[in-house]
Every structure is written in structure tokens, then in C-alpha cells.
Coordinates of C-alpha atoms in Angstrom, one line a residue:
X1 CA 0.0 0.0 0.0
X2 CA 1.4 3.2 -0.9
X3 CA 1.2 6.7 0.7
X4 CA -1.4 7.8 -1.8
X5 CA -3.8 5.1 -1.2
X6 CA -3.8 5.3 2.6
X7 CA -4.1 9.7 2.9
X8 CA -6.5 9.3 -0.2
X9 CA -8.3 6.2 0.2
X10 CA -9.4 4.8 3.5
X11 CA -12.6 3.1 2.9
X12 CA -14.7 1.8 -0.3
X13 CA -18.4 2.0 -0.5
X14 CA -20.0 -1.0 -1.7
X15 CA -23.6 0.0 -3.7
X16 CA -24.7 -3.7 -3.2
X17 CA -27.7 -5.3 -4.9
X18 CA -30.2 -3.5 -6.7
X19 CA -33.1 -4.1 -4.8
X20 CA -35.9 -1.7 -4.0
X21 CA -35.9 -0.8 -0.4
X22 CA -39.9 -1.9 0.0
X23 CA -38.1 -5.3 -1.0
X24 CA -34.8 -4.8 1.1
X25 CA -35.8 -7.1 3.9
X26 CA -37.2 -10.0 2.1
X27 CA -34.3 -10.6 0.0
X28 CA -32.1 -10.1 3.2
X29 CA -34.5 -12.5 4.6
X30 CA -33.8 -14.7 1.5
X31 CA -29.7 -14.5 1.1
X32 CA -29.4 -15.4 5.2
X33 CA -31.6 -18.1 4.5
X34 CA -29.2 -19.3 1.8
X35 CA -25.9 -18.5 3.8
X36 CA -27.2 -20.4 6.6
X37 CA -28.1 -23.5 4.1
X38 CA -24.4 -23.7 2.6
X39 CA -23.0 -23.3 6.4
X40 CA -25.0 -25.8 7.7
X41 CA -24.9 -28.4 4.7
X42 CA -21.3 -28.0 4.2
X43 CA -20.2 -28.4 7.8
X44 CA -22.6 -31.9 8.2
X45 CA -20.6 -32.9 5.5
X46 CA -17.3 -32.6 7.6
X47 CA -18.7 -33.8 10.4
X48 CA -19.9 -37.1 8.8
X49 CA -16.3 -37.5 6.9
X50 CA -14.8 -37.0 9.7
X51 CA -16.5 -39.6 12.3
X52 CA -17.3 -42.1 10.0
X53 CA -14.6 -44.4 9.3
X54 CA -16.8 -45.8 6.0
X55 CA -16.0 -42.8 4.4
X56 CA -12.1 -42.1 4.4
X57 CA -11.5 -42.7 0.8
X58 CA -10.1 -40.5 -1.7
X59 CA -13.5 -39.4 -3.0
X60 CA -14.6 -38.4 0.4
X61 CA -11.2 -36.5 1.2
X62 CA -11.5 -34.2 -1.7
X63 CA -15.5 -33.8 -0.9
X64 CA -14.1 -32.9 2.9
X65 CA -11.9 -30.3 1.3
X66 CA -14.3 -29.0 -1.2
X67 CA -16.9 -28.6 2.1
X68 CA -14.5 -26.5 3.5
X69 CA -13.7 -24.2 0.8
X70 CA -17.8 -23.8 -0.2
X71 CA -18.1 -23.1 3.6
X72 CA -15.1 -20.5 3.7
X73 CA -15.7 -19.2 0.2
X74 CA -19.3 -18.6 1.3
X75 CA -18.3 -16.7 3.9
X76 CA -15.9 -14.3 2.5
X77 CA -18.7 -12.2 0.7
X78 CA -21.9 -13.1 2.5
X79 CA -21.7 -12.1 6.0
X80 CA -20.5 -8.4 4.5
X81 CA -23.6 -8.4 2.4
X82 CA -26.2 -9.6 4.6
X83 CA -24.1 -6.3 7.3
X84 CA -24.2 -3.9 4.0
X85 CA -28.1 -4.5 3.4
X86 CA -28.9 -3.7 7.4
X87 CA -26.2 -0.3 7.6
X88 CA -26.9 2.8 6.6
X89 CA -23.7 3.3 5.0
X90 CA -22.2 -0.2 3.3
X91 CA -18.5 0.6 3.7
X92 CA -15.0 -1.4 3.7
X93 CA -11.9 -0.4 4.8
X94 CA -9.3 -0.6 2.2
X95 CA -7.2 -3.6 4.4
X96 CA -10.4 -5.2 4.4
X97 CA -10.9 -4.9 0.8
X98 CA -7.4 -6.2 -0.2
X99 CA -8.4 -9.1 2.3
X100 CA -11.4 -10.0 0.4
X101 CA -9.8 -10.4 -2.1
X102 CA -7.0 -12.7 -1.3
X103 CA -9.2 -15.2 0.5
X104 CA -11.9 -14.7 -2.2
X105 CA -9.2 -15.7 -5.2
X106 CA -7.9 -18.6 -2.3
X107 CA -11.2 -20.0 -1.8
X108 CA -12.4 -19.6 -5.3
X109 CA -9.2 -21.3 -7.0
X110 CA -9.5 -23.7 -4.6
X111 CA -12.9 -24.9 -5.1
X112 CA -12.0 -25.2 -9.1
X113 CA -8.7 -27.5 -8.6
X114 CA -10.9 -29.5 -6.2
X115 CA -13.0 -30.1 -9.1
X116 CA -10.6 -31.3 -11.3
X117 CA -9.5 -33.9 -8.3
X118 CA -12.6 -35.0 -8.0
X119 CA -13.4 -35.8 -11.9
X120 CA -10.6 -37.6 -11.9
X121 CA -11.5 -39.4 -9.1
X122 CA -15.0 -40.6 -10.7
X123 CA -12.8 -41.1 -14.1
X124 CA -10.6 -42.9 -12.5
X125 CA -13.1 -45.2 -10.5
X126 CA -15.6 -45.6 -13.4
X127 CA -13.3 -46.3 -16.4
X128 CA -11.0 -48.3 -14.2
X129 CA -12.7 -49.9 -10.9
X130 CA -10.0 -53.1 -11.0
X131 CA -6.9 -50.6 -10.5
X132 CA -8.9 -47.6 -8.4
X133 CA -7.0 -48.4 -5.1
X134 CA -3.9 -48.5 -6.9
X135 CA -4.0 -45.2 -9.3
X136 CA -6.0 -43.3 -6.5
X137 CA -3.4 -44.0 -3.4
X138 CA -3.1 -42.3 -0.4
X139 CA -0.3 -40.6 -1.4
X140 CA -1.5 -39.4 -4.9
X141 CA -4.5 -38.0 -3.1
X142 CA -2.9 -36.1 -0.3
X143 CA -0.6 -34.8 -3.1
X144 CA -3.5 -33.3 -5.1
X145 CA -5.0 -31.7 -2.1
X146 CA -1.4 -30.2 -1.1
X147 CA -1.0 -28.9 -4.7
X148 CA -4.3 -27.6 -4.8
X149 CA -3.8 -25.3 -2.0
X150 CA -0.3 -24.2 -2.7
X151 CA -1.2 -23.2 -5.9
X152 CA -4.2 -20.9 -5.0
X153 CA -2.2 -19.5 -2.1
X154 CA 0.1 -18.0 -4.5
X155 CA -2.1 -17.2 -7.5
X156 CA -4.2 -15.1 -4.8
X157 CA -1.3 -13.3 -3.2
X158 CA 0.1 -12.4 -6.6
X159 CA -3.2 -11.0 -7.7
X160 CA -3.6 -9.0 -3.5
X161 CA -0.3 -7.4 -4.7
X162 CA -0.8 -6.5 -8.0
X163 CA -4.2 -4.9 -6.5
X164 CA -2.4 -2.7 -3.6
X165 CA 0.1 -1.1 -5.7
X166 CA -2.7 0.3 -7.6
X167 CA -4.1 4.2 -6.8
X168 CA -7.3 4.8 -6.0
X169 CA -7.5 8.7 -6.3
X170 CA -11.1 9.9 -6.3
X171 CA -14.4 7.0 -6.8
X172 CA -14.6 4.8 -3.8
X173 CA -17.9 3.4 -4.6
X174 CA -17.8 -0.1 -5.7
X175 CA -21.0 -0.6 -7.9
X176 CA -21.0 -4.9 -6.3
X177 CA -21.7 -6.3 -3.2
X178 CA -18.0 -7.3 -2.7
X179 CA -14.6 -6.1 -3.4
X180 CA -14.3 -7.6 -6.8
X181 CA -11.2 -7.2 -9.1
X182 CA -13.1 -5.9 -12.4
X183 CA -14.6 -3.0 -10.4
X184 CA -11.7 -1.9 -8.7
X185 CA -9.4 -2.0 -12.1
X186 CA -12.7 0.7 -13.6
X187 CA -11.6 3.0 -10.1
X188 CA -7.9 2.9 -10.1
X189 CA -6.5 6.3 -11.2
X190 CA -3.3 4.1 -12.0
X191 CA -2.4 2.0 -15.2
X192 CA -4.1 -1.1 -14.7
X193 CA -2.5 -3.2 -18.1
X194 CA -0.3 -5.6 -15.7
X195 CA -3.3 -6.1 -13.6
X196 CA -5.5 -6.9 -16.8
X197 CA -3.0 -9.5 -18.4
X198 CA -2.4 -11.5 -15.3
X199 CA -6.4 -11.6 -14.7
X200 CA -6.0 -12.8 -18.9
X201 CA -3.2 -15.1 -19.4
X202 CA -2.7 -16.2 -15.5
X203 CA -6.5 -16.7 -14.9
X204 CA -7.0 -18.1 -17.9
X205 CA -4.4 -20.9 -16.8
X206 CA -6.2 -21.5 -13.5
X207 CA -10.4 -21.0 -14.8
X208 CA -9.8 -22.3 -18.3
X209 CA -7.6 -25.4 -18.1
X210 CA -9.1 -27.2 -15.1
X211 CA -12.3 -26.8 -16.6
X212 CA -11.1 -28.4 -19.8
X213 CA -9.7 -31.4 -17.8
X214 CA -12.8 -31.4 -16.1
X215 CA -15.1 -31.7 -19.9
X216 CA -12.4 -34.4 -20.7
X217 CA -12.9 -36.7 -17.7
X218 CA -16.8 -36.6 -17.9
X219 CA -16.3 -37.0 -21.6
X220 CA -14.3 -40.4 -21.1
X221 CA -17.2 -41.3 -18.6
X222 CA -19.7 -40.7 -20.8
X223 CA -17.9 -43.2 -23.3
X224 CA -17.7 -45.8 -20.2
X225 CA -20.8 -44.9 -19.6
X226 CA -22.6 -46.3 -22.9
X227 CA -20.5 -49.9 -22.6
X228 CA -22.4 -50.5 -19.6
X229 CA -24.7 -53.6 -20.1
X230 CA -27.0 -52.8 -17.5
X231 CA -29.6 -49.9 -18.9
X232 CA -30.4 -49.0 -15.4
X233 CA -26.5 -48.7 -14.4
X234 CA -26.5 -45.9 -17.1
X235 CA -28.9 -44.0 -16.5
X236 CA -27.9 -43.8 -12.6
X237 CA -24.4 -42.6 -13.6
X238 CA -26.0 -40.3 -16.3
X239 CA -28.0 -38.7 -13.6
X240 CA -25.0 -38.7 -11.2
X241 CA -22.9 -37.5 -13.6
X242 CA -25.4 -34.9 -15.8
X243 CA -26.2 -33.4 -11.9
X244 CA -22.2 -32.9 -11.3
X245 CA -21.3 -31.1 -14.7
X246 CA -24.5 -28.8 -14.5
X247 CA -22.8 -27.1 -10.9
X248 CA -19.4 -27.3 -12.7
X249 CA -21.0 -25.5 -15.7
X250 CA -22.7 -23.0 -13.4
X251 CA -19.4 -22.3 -11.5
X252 CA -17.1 -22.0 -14.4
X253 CA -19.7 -20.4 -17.0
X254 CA -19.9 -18.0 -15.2
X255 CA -16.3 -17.3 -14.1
X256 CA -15.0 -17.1 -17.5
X257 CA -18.1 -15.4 -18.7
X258 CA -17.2 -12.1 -15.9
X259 CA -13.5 -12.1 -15.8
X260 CA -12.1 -13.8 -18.9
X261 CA -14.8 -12.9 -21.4
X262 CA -16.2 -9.5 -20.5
X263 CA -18.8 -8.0 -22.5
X264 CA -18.8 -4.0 -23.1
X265 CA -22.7 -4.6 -22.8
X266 CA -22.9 -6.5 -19.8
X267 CA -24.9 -4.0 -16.9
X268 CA -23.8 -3.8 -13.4
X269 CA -27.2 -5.6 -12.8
X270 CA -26.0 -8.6 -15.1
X271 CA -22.4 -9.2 -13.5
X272 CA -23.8 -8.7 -9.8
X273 CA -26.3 -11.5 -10.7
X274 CA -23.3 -13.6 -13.0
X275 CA -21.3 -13.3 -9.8
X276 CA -23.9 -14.3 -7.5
X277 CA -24.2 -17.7 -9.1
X278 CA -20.6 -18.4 -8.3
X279 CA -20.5 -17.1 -4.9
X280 CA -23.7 -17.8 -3.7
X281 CA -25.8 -20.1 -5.6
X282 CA -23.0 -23.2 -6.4
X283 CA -21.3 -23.2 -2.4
X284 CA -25.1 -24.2 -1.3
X285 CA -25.8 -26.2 -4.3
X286 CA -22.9 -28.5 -3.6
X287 CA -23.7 -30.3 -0.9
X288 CA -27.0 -31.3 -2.4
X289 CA -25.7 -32.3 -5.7
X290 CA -22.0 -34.3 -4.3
X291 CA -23.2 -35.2 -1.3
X292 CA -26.5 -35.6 0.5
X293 CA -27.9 -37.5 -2.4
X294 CA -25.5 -39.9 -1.7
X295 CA -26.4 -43.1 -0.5
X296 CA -22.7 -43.6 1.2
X297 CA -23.6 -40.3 2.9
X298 CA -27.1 -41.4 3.9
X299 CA -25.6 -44.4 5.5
X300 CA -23.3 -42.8 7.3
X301 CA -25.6 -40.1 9.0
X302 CA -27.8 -42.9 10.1
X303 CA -25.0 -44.4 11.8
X304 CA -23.7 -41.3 13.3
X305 CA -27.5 -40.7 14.7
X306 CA -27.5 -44.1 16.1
X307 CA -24.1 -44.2 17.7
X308 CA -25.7 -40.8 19.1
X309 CA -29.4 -42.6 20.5
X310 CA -27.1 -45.3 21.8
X311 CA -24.8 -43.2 23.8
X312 CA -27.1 -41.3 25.6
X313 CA -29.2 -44.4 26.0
X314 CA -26.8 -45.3 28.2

């Protein structure tokens, strides 16, 4: 942080949704209801991975991890909304804006190489069952979850630097409902190119190709899928599967569609709503589509509540 932004700039404004004040508490009423969903869902999730033993497998690891990061990456935006919509004057501090960012890049990155892990964990286990325990060891799995948060630990801090040497001189309103990177680059007084081809080429590296590895390994399922003898086998996995890419479609679509892809005639209205499919919509759709419709998952919290009734039977 320079000199300039600190006497100049102490604070952003965030303009939030635009909603109507007659309508301001029922879509408050609405978004908390939603927070509260993706906090709850995604920390029963953890809970049952972590005290059932049925379920330490690599699928389950990465579904752990993705828990965590819907749950954090959830957090990093909501709770500031849902305090914006109730104040009277919706600011940030400028530390606090550079902080949303970093753990909103973190959590966001991290969610997407989780993805990857995880299609080619269900690549890996439908196109080759015999050898599963042997291509999806321990080790290989740990190593993808280790990779997967080095990676967006540095792709976020590089992106929080390249943010605070910027100037904002003048405009501190944000017209979003979080600190995001598009919006700032419109109010910097500074020469944002640097900024702009990292977000390109960099982010292009970290949105664009795991979603590609991700269309591959659901496209060699889909092949698997047809050899199956069983007409009911293949429809389950097409459901399974269809259910899956449609959040991973959502999440990436629009991803690409706000930051690698932007439109000249895209409205403030239309990237607010773009972003709050990503931020909002997929964290509380996850658990739902990976892992509450499971049947490993419905086993295990019916084991959990009866180890529970048996205990304090006692």
C-alpha cells in the first residue's frame, strides 16, 4: 500500500444489490436463509467424513476439502452483504478490501482445482474400478489436495499485490456487493495493463484449463458410460454425472463469462447476478448435488444418529 492510497483512500463504499428498499428485507431474509443452508450443509458434510470411518476414501477427502472451501468461500462475501443491506452506510476499509480479495481468489481457485480432483477421481473409478485403489493411493490423493492449495495461495497473493500497488484517487464506490477485481481496475487512477493480463493469461491458466480437464474426464465417462450392459446402471451414472457437470457449468460459466470474457454490454445488474451464481448459488448447491444425495452419505448419517441414541441411551 502506498502513501497515496492510505491519505487518499481509506474506505470503499460497496452499492450492493439492486433491490428496492420496500423489497430490502425479504431478499435479506432470503440470502441469510441461503448463507445459513451452505453453512450448515457443508459443515454436516465434515462432520460425517470426519466420524465415520466408511468414508475415508479418496473421493470423500476431496469432498471434505471442497466442504471447507464452499463453507469459507461462502463466507468471504456473505456475511459483509447480509451487514451492508442492514447499515446505513455499506463501507469497507481498504485492508479489508485487499483481504477480500486474497481469501476470495484462495477459496475460489481452490474450489476449481478440487473439481478437477474429484473428476478424476470418478474417471478414474468408473473407467478403471479393477486398478482404483492402486492409481488413487493415499499418497496421490494427499498430493493433489497439497497442490491444490499451494497453488491458489500464490495465485491469490500475486493477484492482492498487483491490487495494492494500484491508486485509487477519487471514486470509492464499488458498484458490487463485494470487493471484486473488475470494479476496482474501472476505479484505479493508476495504469491497470499488468493487472489486466495476469487476470487474462494467469487466470485463464487456473479457470480455463481445469475446466477443460474437467469436460475431458466426464467425456471419457460418458464413453464408459454407454458400454455398460445394464440400462439401469446408465442412466444412474447419467444422472450422477449430468447433476455434477451442471454445478461445474454454473461455476465455471460464469467465471469465465465475468473475468475472462467480459462484454462491453454487460450492466452492473447482469455481473452482480453472473457473480452471484458463483458465490452464492453453487457453495449451497454442492452439498446437495455431491453429497447428500448420496447413499454412502445417507448411510453414514444414520450411523452417526444411532451411535448418538445409543450413547445417551446409556
Amino acid at each position: 500500500m502506498t502513501g497515496r492510497n492510505q491519505t487518499v483512500i481509506s474506505e470503499f463504499l460497496l452499492l450492493g444489490l439492486p433491490i428496492e428498499s420496500e423489497q430490502q428485507n425479504l431478499f435479506y431474509a432470503l440470502f441469510l436463509a441461503m448463507y445459513l443452508t451452505t453453512i450448515l450443509g457443508n459443515l454436516l458434510i465434515i462432520a460425517l467424513i470426519q466420524l465415520d470411518s466408511h468414508l475415508h476414501t479418496p473421493m470423500y477427502l476431496f469432498l471434505s476439502n471442497l466442504s471447507f472451501s464452499d463453507f469459507c468461500f461462502s463466507s468471504v462475501t456473505m456475511p459483509k452483504l447480509l451487514q451492508n443491506m442492514q447499515s446505513q452506510v455499506p463501507s469497507i476499509p481498504y485492508a479489508g478490501c485487499l483481504a477480500q480479495i486474497y481469501f476470495f481468489l484462495f477459496f475460489g481457485d481452490l474450489e476449481s482445482f478440487l473439481l478437477v480432483a474429484m473428476a478424476y477421481d470418478r474417471y478414474v473409478a468408473i473407467c478403471f474400478p479393477l486398478r482404483y485403489t492402486t492409481i488413487m493411493s493415499p499418497k496421490l490423493c494427499l498430493s493433489l489436495v497439497v497442490l491444490s492449495w499451494v497453488l491458489t495461495t500464490f495465485h491469490a497473493m500475486l493477484h492482492t499485490l498487483l491490487m495494492a500497488r494500484l491508486c485509487f484517487c477519487a471514486d470509492n464506490v464499488i458498484p458490487h456487493f463485494f470487493c471484486d477485481m473488475s470494479a476496482l481496475l474501472k476505479l484505479s487512477c493508476s495504469d491497470t495493463r499488468v493487472n489486466e493480463l495476469v487476470i487474462f493469461f494467469i487466470g485463464g491458466i487456473i479457470v480455463v484449463l481445469p475446466f477443460l480437464l474437467i469436460i475431458l474426464s466426464y467425456a471419457r465417462i460418458v464413453f464408459s458410460i454407454l458400454n455398460f450392459p445394464s440400462g439401469r446402471n446408465i442412466w444412474k451414472a447419467f444422472s450422477t454425472c449430468g447433476s455434477h457437470f451442471s454445478v461445474v457449468s454454473l461455476f465455471y460459466g460464469t467465471v469465465i463469462g465475468l473475468y475472462l470474457c467480459p462484454s462491453t454490454s454487460n450492466s452492473a445488474v447482469n455481473e452482480i447476478v453472473m457473480a452471484m451464481m458463483y458465490t452464492v448459488v453453487t457453495p449451497m448447491l454442492n452439498p446437495f448435488i455431491y453429497s447428500l444425495r448420496n447413499r454412502d452419505m445417507k448411510g453414514a448419517l444414520g450411523r452417526v444418529f444411532c451411535k448418538k441414541k445409543i450413547l445417551f441411551s446409556l
